[in-house]
Amino acid sequence: RTPMVVSLFSIGINFVVAWSMTQRAGMGHFGLALATSGVAIFNALALFWLLRGRLHGIHGRALAASTAKIAAASAVMADVVALSSHFALEWAGTGRLGRLADVAVSIPLGVAVFAAVCWLLRVPELETAIGALAGPLGKLRAAGVLKSKSNGR
């Protein structure tokens, strides 16, 4: 019930802020995106605050430490991906092939950099994320969809 009330309140805020940003401030699509992002952050923080009150604390220091580490890893990833994208488009051009090369290089590079920085910073949630991905990949390998070098498939 409480999440629904917070979400309904957020929808109202989103409508007012989005209308103000697009119509009054004349920010167009940028204002709409900014309003939507701001309301999503408000919604998450409001639900977090309410949950914390009901549970009488939810390891705030540990969450803040993980959030700071993940934000740092995200910033490093963003810089590397921006640089990679720049060089990919310089090398391959801005046409369809260049954009495809950019995506083919930048996305895996971004994932690898993010994971590496999280590992270096010892982000505890990284192990959970890897475990969540390993389960479905293991099922695909067992079903024969993914080939393994060790079983000769």
Short mmCIF file of C-alpha atoms in Angstrom, two decimals:
data_model
loop_
_atom_site.label_atom_id
_atom_site.label_comp_id
_atom_site.label_asym_id
_atom_site.label_seq_id
_atom_site.Cartn_x
_atom_site.Cartn_y
_atom_site.Cartn_z
CA ARG A 1 0.00 0.00 0.00
CA THR A 2 2.72 2.50 0.94
CA PRO A 3 4.75 2.03 -2.28
CA MET A 4 1.57 2.62 -4.29
CA VAL A 5 0.86 5.88 -2.43
CA VAL A 6 4.43 7.07 -2.93
CA SER A 7 4.26 6.13 -6.62
CA LEU A 8 0.96 7.98 -7.11
CA PHE A 9 2.45 11.03 -5.38
CA SER A 10 5.52 10.72 -7.65
CA ILE A 11 3.30 10.61 -10.75
CA GLY A 12 1.68 13.86 -9.66
CA ILE A 13 5.05 15.46 -9.04
CA ASN A 14 6.29 14.17 -12.40
CA PHE A 15 3.35 15.73 -14.22
CA VAL A 16 3.81 19.14 -12.60
CA VAL A 17 7.62 19.21 -12.95
CA ALA A 18 7.60 17.84 -16.52
CA TRP A 19 4.96 20.37 -17.58
CA SER A 20 6.89 23.19 -15.90
CA MET A 21 10.20 22.17 -17.47
CA THR A 22 8.80 21.72 -20.98
CA GLN A 23 6.22 24.52 -21.12
CA ARG A 24 7.34 27.21 -18.66
CA ALA A 25 11.10 26.77 -18.79
CA GLY A 26 11.09 25.85 -22.49
CA MET A 27 13.56 23.01 -21.99
CA GLY A 28 11.77 20.56 -24.31
CA HIS A 29 12.91 16.94 -24.28
CA PHE A 30 15.83 17.75 -22.00
CA GLY A 31 13.41 19.13 -19.39
CA LEU A 32 11.20 16.08 -19.71
CA ALA A 33 14.15 13.73 -19.20
CA LEU A 34 15.42 15.80 -16.28
CA ALA A 35 11.99 15.79 -14.62
CA THR A 36 11.58 12.04 -15.08
CA SER A 37 15.04 11.34 -13.65
CA GLY A 38 14.47 13.67 -10.72
CA VAL A 39 11.14 12.08 -9.85
CA ALA A 40 12.62 8.57 -10.10
CA ILE A 41 15.34 9.61 -7.65
CA PHE A 42 12.73 11.18 -5.35
CA ASN A 43 10.64 7.99 -5.49
CA ALA A 44 13.62 5.76 -4.64
CA LEU A 45 14.75 8.01 -1.77
CA ALA A 46 11.23 8.30 -0.34
CA LEU A 47 10.74 4.52 -0.40
CA PHE A 48 14.21 4.00 1.08
CA TRP A 49 13.49 6.44 3.91
CA LEU A 50 10.13 4.82 4.67
CA LEU A 51 11.61 1.31 4.57
CA ARG A 52 14.45 2.36 6.85
CA GLY A 53 11.93 3.67 9.37
CA ARG A 54 9.92 0.45 9.31
CA LEU A 55 12.97 -1.78 9.65
CA HIS A 56 14.67 0.48 12.21
CA GLY A 57 17.76 0.90 10.04
CA ILE A 58 19.10 -0.91 6.99
CA HIS A 59 22.89 -0.73 7.18
CA GLY A 60 23.07 2.86 5.96
CA ARG A 61 26.85 3.19 6.25
CA ALA A 62 27.47 0.02 4.25
CA LEU A 63 24.97 1.12 1.59
CA ALA A 64 26.55 4.57 1.41
CA ALA A 65 30.03 3.04 1.07
CA SER A 66 28.86 0.72 -1.72
CA THR A 67 27.05 3.57 -3.44
CA ALA A 68 30.17 5.73 -3.37
CA LYS A 69 32.32 2.90 -4.75
CA ILE A 70 29.80 2.10 -7.48
CA ALA A 71 29.55 5.80 -8.39
CA ALA A 72 33.35 5.95 -8.67
CA ALA A 73 33.38 2.84 -10.87
CA SER A 74 30.61 4.37 -13.00
CA ALA A 75 32.58 7.59 -13.44
CA VAL A 76 35.69 5.69 -14.55
CA MET A 77 33.57 3.58 -16.90
CA ALA A 78 31.91 6.70 -18.36
CA ASP A 79 35.29 8.30 -19.07
CA VAL A 80 36.67 5.16 -20.71
CA VAL A 81 33.54 4.64 -22.81
CA ALA A 82 33.49 8.29 -23.90
CA LEU A 83 37.13 8.01 -24.96
CA SER A 84 36.50 4.69 -26.68
CA SER A 85 33.47 6.09 -28.49
CA HIS A 86 35.44 9.11 -29.64
CA PHE A 87 38.26 6.98 -31.05
CA ALA A 88 35.90 4.43 -32.61
CA LEU A 89 34.01 7.16 -34.44
CA GLU A 90 37.26 8.84 -35.47
CA TRP A 91 38.57 5.55 -36.83
CA ALA A 92 35.41 4.18 -38.45
CA GLY A 93 33.48 7.37 -39.18
CA THR A 94 30.04 8.49 -38.10
CA GLY A 95 28.06 6.35 -40.54
CA ARG A 96 26.21 3.17 -39.73
CA LEU A 97 29.39 1.06 -39.71
CA GLY A 98 31.15 3.56 -37.44
CA ARG A 99 28.28 3.58 -34.96
CA LEU A 100 28.16 -0.22 -35.04
CA ALA A 101 31.91 -0.37 -34.36
CA ASP A 102 31.45 2.13 -31.53
CA VAL A 103 28.75 0.00 -29.88
CA ALA A 104 30.63 -3.27 -30.49
CA VAL A 105 33.74 -1.91 -28.76
CA SER A 106 32.39 0.54 -26.17
CA ILE A 107 29.73 -1.62 -24.50
CA PRO A 108 31.93 -4.66 -23.71
CA LEU A 109 34.77 -2.32 -22.74
CA GLY A 110 32.44 -0.41 -20.42
CA VAL A 111 31.23 -3.61 -18.75
CA ALA A 112 34.81 -4.85 -18.31
CA VAL A 113 36.06 -1.54 -16.89
CA PHE A 114 33.10 -1.24 -14.51
CA ALA A 115 33.58 -4.80 -13.25
CA ALA A 116 37.35 -4.35 -12.88
CA VAL A 117 37.02 -1.10 -10.92
CA CYS A 118 34.30 -2.63 -8.70
CA TRP A 119 36.62 -5.59 -8.09
CA LEU A 120 39.56 -3.29 -7.25
CA LEU A 121 37.36 -1.27 -4.88
CA ARG A 122 36.04 -4.52 -3.35
CA VAL A 123 32.36 -3.76 -3.96
CA PRO A 124 30.54 -6.58 -2.13
CA GLU A 125 27.59 -6.56 -4.54
CA LEU A 126 29.86 -7.56 -7.44
CA GLU A 127 29.99 -11.15 -6.22
CA THR A 128 26.19 -11.23 -5.99
CA ALA A 129 25.87 -9.87 -9.54
CA ILE A 130 28.33 -12.42 -10.90
CA GLY A 131 26.45 -15.20 -9.12
CA ALA A 132 23.15 -13.98 -10.58
CA LEU A 133 24.63 -14.09 -14.09
CA ALA A 134 26.42 -17.41 -13.57
CA GLY A 135 23.18 -19.27 -12.80
CA PRO A 136 21.45 -18.61 -16.15
CA LEU A 137 24.71 -19.05 -18.09
CA GLY A 138 25.30 -22.40 -16.40
CA LYS A 139 21.80 -23.53 -17.39
CA LEU A 140 22.42 -22.49 -21.00
CA ARG A 141 25.71 -24.41 -21.03
CA ALA A 142 24.04 -27.51 -19.56
CA ALA A 143 21.32 -27.30 -22.20
CA GLY A 144 24.00 -27.22 -24.91
CA VAL A 145 23.22 -23.66 -26.04
CA LEU A 146 26.66 -22.42 -24.94
CA LYS A 147 29.62 -24.50 -26.03
CA SER A 148 32.28 -25.34 -23.51
CA LYS A 149 35.91 -26.06 -24.42
CA SER A 150 36.14 -28.67 -21.69
CA ASN A 151 33.26 -30.87 -22.87
CA GLY A 152 34.18 -30.66 -26.57
CA ARG A 153 30.81 -29.39 -27.77
#
